[in-house]
Coordinates of C-alpha atoms in Angstrom, one line a residue:
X1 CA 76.6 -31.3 -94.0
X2 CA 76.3 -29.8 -97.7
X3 CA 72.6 -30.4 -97.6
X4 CA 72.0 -29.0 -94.3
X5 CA 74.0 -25.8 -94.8
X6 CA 72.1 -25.5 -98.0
X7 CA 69.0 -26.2 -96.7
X8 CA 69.2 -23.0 -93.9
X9 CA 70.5 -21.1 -96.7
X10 CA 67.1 -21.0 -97.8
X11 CA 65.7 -21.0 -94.4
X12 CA 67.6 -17.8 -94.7
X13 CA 66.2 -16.1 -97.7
X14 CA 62.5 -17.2 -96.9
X15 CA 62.9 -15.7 -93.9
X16 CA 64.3 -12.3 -95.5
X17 CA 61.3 -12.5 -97.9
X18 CA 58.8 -13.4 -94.8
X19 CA 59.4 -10.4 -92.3
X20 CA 58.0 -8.0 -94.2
X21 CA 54.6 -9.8 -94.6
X22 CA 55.3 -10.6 -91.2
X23 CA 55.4 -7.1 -89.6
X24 CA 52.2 -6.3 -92.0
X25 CA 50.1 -9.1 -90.4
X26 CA 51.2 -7.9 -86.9
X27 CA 50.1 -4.5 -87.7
X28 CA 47.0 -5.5 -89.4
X29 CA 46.5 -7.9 -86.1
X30 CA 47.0 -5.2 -84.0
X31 CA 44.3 -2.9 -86.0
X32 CA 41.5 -5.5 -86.0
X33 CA 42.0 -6.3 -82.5
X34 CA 41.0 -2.6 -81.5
X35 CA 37.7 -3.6 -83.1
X36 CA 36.8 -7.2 -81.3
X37 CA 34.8 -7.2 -78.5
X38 CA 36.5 -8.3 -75.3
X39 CA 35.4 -11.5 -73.6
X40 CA 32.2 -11.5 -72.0
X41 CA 32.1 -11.6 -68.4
X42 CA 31.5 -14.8 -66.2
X43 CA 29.3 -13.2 -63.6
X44 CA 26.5 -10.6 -64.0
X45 CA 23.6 -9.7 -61.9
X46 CA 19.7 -9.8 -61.9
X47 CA 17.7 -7.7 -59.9
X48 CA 14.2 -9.4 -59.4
X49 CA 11.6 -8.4 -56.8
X50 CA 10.7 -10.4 -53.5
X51 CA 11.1 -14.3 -53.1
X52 CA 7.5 -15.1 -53.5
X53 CA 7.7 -13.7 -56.9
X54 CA 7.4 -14.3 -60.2
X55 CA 10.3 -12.3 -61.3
X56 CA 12.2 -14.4 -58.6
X57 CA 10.8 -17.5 -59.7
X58 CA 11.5 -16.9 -63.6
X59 CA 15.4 -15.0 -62.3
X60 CA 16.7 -18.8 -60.8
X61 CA 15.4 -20.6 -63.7
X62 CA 17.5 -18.0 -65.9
X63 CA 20.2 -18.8 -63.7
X64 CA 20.5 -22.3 -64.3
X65 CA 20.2 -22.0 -67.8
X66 CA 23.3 -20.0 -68.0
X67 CA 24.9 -21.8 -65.1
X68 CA 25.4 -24.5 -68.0
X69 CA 26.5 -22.6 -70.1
X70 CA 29.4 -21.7 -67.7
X71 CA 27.9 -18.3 -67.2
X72 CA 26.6 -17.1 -63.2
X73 CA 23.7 -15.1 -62.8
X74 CA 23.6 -13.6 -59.6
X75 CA 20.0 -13.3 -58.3
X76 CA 19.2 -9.7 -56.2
X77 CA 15.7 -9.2 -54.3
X78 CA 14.3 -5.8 -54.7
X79 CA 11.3 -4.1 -53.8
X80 CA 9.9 -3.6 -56.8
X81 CA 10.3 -2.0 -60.7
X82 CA 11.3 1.2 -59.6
X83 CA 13.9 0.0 -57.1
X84 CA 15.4 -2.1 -60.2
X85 CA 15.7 0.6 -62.2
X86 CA 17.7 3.1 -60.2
X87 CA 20.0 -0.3 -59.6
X88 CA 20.5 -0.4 -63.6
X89 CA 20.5 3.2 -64.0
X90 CA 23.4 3.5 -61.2
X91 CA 25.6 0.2 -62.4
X92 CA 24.2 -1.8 -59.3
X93 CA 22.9 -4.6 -61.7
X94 CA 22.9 -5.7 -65.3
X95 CA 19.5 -6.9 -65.8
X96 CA 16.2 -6.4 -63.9
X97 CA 12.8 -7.2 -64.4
X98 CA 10.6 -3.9 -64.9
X99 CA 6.6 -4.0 -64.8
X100 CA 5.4 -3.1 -68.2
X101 CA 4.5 0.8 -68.2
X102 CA 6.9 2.0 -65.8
X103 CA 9.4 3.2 -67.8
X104 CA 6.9 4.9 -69.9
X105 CA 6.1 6.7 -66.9
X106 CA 9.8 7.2 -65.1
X107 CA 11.0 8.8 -68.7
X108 CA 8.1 11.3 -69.5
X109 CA 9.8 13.7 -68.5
X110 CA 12.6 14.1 -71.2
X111 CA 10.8 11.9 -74.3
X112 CA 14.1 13.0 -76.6
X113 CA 16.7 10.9 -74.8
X114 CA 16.7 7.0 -74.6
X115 CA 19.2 7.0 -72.1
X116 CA 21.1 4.1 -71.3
X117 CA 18.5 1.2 -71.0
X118 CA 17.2 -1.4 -73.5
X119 CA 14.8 -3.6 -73.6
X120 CA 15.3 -7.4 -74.1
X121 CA 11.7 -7.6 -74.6
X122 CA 8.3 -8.9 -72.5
X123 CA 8.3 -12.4 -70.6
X124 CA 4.7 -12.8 -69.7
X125 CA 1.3 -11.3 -69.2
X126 CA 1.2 -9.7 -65.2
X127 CA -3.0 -9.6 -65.0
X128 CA -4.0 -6.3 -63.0
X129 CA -6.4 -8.1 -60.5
X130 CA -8.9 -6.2 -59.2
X131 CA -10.6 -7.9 -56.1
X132 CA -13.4 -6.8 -54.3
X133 CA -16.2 -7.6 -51.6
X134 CA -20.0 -6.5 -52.0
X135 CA -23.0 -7.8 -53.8
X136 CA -22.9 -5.2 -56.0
X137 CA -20.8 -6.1 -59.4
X138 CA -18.6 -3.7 -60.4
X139 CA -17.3 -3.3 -63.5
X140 CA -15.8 -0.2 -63.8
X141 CA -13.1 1.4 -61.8
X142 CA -15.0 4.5 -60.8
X143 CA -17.8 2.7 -58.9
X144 CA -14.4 2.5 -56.3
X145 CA -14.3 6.3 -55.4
X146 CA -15.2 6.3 -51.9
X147 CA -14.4 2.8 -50.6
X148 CA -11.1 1.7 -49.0
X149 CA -8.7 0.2 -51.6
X150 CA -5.2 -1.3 -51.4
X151 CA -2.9 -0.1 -54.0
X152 CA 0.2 -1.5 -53.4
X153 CA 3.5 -0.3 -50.8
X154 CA 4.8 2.9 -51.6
X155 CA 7.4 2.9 -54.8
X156 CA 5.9 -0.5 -56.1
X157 CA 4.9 -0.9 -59.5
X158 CA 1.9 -1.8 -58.5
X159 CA 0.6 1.1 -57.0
X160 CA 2.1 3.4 -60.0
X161 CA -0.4 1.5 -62.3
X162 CA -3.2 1.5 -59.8
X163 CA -3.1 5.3 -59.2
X164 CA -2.5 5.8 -63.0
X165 CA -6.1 3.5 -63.6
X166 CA -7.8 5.4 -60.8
X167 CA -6.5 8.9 -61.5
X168 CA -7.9 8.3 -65.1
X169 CA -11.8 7.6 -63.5
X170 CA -11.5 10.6 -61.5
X171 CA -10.0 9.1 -58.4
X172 CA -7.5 11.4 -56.9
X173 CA -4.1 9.5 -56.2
X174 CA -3.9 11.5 -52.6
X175 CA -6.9 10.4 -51.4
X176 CA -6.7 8.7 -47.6
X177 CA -8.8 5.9 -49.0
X178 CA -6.3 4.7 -51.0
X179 CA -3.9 2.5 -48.7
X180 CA -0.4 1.6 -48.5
X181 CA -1.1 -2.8 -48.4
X182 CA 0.1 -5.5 -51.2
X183 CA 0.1 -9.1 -51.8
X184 CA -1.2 -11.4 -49.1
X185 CA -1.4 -8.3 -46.3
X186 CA -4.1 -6.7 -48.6
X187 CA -5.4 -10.0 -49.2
X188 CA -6.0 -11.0 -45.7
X189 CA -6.9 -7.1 -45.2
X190 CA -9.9 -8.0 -47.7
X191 CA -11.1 -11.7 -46.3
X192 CA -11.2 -9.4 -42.8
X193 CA -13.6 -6.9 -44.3
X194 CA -10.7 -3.9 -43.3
X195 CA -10.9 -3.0 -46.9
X196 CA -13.1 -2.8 -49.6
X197 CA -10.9 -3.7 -52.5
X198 CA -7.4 -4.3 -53.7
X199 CA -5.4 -4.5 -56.9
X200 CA -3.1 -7.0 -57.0
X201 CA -0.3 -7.6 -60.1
X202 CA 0.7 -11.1 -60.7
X203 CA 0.6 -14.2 -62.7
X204 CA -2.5 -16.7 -62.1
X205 CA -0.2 -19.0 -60.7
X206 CA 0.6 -16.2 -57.9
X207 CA -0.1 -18.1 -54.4
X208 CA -2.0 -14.6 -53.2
X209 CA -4.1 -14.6 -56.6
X210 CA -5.1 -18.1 -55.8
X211 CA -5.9 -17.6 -51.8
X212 CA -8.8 -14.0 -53.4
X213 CA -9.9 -16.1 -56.7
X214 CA -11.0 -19.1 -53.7
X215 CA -12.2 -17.1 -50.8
X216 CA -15.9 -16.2 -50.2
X217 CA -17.1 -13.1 -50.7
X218 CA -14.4 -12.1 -53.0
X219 CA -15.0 -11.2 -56.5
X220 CA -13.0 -9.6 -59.9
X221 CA -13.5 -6.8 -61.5
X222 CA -14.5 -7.4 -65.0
X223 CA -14.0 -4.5 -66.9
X224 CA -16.6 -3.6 -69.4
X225 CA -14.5 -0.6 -70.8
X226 CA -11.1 -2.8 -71.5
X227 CA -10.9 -2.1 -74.7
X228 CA -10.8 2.2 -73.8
X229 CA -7.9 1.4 -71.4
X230 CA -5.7 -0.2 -74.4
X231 CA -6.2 2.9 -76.2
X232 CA -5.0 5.3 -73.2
X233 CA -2.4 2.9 -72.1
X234 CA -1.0 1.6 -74.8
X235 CA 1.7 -0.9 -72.4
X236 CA -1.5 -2.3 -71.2
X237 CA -3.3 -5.7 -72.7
X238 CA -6.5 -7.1 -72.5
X239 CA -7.1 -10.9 -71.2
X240 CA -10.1 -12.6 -70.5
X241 CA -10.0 -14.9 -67.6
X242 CA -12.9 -17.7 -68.8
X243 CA -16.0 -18.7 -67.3
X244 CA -15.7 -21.4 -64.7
X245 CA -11.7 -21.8 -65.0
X246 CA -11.2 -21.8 -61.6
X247 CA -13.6 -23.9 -60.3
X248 CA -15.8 -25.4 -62.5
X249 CA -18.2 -27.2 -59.9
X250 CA -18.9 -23.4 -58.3
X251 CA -18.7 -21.9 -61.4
X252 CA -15.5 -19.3 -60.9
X253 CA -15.5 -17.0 -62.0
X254 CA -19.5 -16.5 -62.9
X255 CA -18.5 -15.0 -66.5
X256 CA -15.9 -14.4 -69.0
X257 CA -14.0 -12.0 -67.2
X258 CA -12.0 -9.2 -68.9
X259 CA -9.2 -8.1 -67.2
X260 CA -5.8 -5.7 -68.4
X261 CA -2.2 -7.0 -68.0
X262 CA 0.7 -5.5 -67.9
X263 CA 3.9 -7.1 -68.8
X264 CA 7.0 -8.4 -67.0
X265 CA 10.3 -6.9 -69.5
X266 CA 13.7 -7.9 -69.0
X267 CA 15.8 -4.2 -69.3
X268 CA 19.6 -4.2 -69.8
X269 CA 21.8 -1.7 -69.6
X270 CA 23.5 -0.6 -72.9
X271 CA 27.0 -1.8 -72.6
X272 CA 25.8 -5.6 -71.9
X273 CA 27.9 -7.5 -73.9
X274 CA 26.0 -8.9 -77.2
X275 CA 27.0 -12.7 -76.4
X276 CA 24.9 -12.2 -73.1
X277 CA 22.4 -10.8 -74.4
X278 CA 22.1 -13.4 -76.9
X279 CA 22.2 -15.9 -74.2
X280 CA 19.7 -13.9 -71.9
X281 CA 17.3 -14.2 -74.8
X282 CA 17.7 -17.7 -74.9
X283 CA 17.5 -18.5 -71.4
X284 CA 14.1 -16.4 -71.7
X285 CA 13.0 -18.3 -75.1
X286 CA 13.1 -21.8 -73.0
X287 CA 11.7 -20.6 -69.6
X288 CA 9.1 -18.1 -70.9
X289 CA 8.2 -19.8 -74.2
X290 CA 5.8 -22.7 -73.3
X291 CA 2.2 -21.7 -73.1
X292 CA 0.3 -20.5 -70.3
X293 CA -2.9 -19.8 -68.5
X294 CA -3.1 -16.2 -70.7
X295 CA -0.8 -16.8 -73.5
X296 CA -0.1 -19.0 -76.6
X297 CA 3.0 -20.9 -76.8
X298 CA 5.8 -19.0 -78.4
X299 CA 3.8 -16.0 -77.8
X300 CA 6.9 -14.7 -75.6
X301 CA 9.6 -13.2 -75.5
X302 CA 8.1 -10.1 -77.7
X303 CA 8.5 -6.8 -77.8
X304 CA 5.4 -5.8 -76.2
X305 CA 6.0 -2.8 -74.1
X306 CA 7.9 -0.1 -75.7
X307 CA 8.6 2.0 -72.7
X308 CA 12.3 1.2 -73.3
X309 CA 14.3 1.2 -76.9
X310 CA 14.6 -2.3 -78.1
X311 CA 17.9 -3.9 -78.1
X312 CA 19.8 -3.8 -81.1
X313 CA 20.9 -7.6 -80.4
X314 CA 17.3 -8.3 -78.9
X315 CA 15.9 -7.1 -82.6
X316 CA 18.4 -9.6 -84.6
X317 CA 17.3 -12.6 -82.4
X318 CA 14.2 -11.6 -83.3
X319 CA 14.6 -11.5 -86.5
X320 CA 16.6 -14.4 -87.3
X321 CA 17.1 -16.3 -83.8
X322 CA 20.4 -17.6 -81.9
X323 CA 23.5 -16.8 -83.5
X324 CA 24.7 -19.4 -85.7
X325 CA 27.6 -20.2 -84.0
X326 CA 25.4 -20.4 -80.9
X327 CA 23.5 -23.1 -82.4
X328 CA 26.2 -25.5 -83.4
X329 CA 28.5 -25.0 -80.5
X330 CA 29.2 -24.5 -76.7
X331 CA 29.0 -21.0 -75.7
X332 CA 32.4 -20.0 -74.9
X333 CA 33.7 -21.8 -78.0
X334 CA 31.3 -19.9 -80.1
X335 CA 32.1 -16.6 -77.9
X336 CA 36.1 -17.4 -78.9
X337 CA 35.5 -18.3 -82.6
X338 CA 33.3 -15.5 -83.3
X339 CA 36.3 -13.1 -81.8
X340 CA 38.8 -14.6 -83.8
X341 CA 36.9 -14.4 -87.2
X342 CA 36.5 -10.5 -86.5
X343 CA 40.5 -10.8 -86.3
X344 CA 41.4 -13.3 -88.6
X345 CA 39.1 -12.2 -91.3
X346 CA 40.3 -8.9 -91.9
X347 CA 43.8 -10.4 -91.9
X348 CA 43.0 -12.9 -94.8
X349 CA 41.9 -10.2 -96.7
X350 CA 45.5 -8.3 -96.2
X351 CA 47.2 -11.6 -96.8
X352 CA 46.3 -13.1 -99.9
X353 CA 47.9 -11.0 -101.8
X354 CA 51.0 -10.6 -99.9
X355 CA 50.6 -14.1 -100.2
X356 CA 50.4 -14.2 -103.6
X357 CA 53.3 -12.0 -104.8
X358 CA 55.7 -13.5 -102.2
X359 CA 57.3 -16.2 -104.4
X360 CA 57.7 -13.7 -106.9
X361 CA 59.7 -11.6 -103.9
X362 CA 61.7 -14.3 -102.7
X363 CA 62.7 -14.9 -106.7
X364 CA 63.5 -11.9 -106.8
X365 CA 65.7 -11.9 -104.0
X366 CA 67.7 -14.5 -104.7
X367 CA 68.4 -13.8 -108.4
X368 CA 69.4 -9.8 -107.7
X369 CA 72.5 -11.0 -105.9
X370 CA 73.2 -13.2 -109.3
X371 CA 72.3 -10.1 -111.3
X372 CA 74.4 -8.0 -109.6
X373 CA 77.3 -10.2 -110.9
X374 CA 76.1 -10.4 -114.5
X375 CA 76.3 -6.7 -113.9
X376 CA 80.1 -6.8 -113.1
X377 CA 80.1 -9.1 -116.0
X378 CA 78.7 -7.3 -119.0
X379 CA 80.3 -3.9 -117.7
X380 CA 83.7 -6.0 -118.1
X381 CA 82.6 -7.6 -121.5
X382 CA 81.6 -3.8 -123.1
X383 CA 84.8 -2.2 -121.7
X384 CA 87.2 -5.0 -123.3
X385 CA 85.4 -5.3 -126.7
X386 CA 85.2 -1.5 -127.1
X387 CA 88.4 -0.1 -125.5
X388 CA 91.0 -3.2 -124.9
X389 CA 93.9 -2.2 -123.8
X390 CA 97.0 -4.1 -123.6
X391 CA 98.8 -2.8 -121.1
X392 CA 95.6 -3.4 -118.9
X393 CA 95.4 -6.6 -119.9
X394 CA 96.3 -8.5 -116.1
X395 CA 93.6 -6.0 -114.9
X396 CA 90.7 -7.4 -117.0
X397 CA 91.8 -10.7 -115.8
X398 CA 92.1 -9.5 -112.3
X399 CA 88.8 -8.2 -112.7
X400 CA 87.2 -11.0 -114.3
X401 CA 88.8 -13.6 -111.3
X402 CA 87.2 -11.3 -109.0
X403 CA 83.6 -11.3 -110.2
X404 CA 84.1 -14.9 -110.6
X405 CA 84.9 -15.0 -106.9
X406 CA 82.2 -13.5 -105.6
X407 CA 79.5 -16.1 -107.8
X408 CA 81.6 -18.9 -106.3
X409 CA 80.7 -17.0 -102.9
X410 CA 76.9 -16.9 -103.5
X411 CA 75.4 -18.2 -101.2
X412 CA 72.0 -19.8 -102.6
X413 CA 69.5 -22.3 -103.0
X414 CA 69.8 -25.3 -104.5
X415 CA 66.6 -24.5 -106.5
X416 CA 68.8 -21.5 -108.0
X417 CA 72.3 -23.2 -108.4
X418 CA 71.2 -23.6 -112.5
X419 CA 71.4 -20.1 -112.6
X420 CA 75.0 -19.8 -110.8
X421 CA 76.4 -22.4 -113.1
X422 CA 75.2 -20.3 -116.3
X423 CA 76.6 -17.4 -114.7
X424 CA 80.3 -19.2 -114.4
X425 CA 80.1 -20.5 -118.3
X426 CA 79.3 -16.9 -119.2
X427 CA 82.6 -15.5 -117.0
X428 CA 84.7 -18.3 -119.0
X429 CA 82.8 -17.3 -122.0
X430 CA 84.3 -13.7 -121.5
X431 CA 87.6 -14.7 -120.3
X432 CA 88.1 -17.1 -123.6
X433 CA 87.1 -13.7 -125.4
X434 CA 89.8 -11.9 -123.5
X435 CA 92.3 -14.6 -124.3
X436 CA 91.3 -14.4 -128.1
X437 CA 92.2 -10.7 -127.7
X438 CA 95.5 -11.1 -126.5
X439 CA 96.4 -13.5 -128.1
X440 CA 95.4 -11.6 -131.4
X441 CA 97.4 -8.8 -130.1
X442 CA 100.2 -10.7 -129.8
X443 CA 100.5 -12.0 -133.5
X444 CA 99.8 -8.2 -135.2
X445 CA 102.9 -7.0 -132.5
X446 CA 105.3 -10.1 -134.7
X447 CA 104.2 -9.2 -137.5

C-alpha cells in the first residue's frame, strides 16, 4: 500500500511537471495543422472527348491505374478541347485533355494572367493529317484554296488548328468551302468524292486514320514547308511518317512524309491536390511512356506545349520523379505519413528542448516544497542564535515542532526521501542547539 501511494505520488508531480509541455504541444499541434494539406479526395473527374477516342482510350487506362491505388477517376465524354475547358474553367471537372495550341489561342486575349489552369504536361504526338484526292501532289496548304475541305464540327479543336493553318496560306476561315464534317463522316465524305480534302487530328492508331491511309485515291499531304510552320506555331511539331510504313508491298505512303503534330496535354485546375497530381503523373508515365509509332520511349510525359503554366508539382516530378514516400509505399499510407511529418516535425523541433529541461523542472518541483522548509528552518536558526529569548523559549520549540510537521507531511518521491531525512537531522540539529541554549541559560540564572 506504501509503495503504491508512493508510487502515484510521483505519478502526481510528473504530471504537474507534464501539463505545461503538454498544453505547448497542443498548441504547437494546433498551429502546424493549419498548414497540412487535407486528405485528398477519393473521386475526381476526367473530361475526355468522344468514345472512339484517344483521349477516351488513354482516360480508362488512367482510371485503372488509380482505381488501384484506391483512387476513382470518373471518365466524362465531351465534344472536344474547347468543351473541356469551359468544364475546368467552371469546376465541372478536374482534369481534361486539351489539344496542344488551344490554350494558346483561348488566352490571347489577356497574355498577363495565367488564370487558374496548369498543365501536367503533353501525352503524345496528335499528327495533323491532311488527306486528299487528285493526281496532283500537294504539298503545301495553299494549293487547297478553292476546293471543298472538311475542317472539323464547329468548336472542335480540330477545326481551330485547321483554320489557324489555312488562314496563315491565305485561306479565309469564312469561306463556304470550308465544311462543318470530322472523323469518319469526312472520311466517307472523301472515299465518295463529296469533298476534296480533309484534316483529320489523331494518333496513327486512330480507326478513321487507318480506313484514308488504306483507301484508293486517297493521299497525305507532305508538307515541304514544315519546318516554317514550327517557327509560327511554336505548340506545333514536325513528324515524318516513313516511306512504305503502311504497306510495304504497295509502297504507303510513296515517300518520307512530313507531317506537323500537335499534342494531347493533360490540364488541371490549380487547387488539385499535389498527391493527385503526383499520381496523375504517374498513371501518365506508365500508360503514355512506352514508345510509339512517332515517339521514342520515355519521350512522354513532357512539357511540350506551353499554352498553359506548368504545374509546380508537375515540374518536381520532373525534376526528380515520384515522391519518395510514393515509391516505397501504398498511396494512402504515403498520403497519411507525409501529413503527419508536416505535423509531427514542427512539433519535435518545439519538444526537445522542453524535453530536455523537464527533469530539471520536475527536480525543481519537488525540492522547492523541501526548500521552503529549510526556509522555515534557517529563519528559526538566525532568530535564536542572534536574539534568544527566554521567555520565548516554548515558542521556538513550538515553532521548530511545526516546521518539523510539515516535512513529515511532504509528500514525495521515494527518489527524494534522502533529501527529507537530511532535512529532519538538520531540525534536531537546531533543536539540540535550542536545548544547549536553555540549558545554558539556566546555569548563569544559579549562579
Amino acid at each position: 500500500m506504501e509503495r503504491l501511494r508512493a508510487r502515484l505520488v510521483a505519478l502526481r508531480y510528473m504530471l504537474a511537471t507534464a501539463w505545461p509541455i503538454v498544453l505547448i504541444t497542443a498548441i504547437g499541434f494546433i498551429v502546424a495543422y493549419q498548414f497540412v494539406a487535407p486528405e485528398p479526395p477519393r473521386r475526381i473527374t476526367i473530361t475526355t472527348g468522344s468514345e472512339a477516342g484517344a483521349y477516351y482510350a488513354y482516360a480508362r487506362r488512367y482510371a485503372s491505374v488509380l482505381a488501384a491505388r484506391g483512387i476513382t477517376l470518373e471518365v466524362m465524354t465531351s465534344a472536344g478541347s474547347h468543351q473541356n475547358l469551359e468544364r475546368l474553367e467552371k469546376g465541372e471537372a478536374d482534369v481534361a485533355f486539351v489539344q496542344g495550341g488551344i490554350g494558346a489561342r483561348a488566352s490571347s486575349d489577356d497574355d498577363d494572367e495565367p488564370g487558374p489552369l496548369r498543365s501536367l504536361g503533353s501525352v503524345a504526338y496528335e499528327p495533323v493529317w491532311v488527306f486528299y484526292r487528285g493526281e496532283q501532289r500537294v504539298d503545301k496548304l495553299y494549293q487547297l484554296a478553292g476546293r471543298r475541305v472538311a475542317v472539323g464540327e464547329d468548336g472542335s479543336g480540330i477545326r481551330g488548328l485547321a483554320l489557324q493553318l489555312l488562314e496563315a496560306n491565305d485561306i479565309k476561315p469564312d469561306s463556304p468551302d470550308l465544311l462543318p464534317l470530322a472523323g469518319l463522316t469526312a472520311a466517307e465524305a472523301l472515299q465518295q468524292s463529296e469533298i476534296d480534302a480533309a484534316f483529320i487530328v489523331a494518333a496513327q492508331e486512330a480507326p478513321v486514320v487507318q480506313v484514308m491511309l488504306r483507301s484508293p485515291g486517297l493521299r497525305v499531304v507532305g508538307l515541304s514547308q514544315a519546318d516554317a510552320y514550327l517557327r509560327r506555331f511554336p505548340f506545333l511539331s514536325k513528324v515524318v511518317l516513313p516511306r512504305g510504313v503502311v504497306d510495304l508491298v504497295r509502297d504507303v505512303p510513296p515517300r518520307d512524309t512530313a507531317l506537323l503534330a500537335t499534342t494531347a496535354n493533360v490540364i488541371v485546375r490549380d487547387d488539385l491536390h499535389p498527391a493527385l497530381a503526383s499520381l496523375l503523373l504517374q498513371a501518365m508515365t506508365e500508360v503514355n511512356g512506352r514508345g510509339g509509332f512517332f515517339q521514342r520511349a520515355g519521350e512522354f510525359p513532357a512539357y511540350k506545349d506551353q499554352s498553359f503554366p506548368l504545374s509546380t508539382d508537375a515540374a518536381r516530378y520532373y525534376q526528380s520523379g515520384p515522391p519518395f514516400l510514393q515509391r516505397y509505399l501504398p498511396f494512402w499510407l504515403a498520403v497519411l505519413v507525409e501529413r503527419l511529418f508536416v505535423m509531427i516535425l514542427p512539433l519535435v523541433m518545439v519538444l526537445l528542448p522542453l524535453l530536455k529541461f523537464a527533469p530539471a523542472i520536475y527536480s525543481w518541483r519537488v525540492r522547492s516544497k523541501i526548500v521552503r522548509c529549510y526556509g522555515d528552518l534557517k529563519f528559526l536558526e538566525n532568530d535564536v542564535r542572534q536574539h534568544y529569548n527566554p521567555p520565548q523559549h516554548q515558542e521556538y520549540v513550538a515553532h521548530l515542532e511545526r516546521i518539523e510537521n510539515t516535512a513529515s507531511t511532504l509528500n514525495i518521491p521515494l527518489a527524494f526521501s534522502d533529501l527529507l531525512y537530511t532535512l529532519r537531522e538538520h531540525i534536531n540539529l537546531v533543536r539540540e542547539e535550542l536545548h544547549l541554549l536553555a540549558t545554558t541559560h539556566d546555569k548563569d540564572q544559579e549562579q
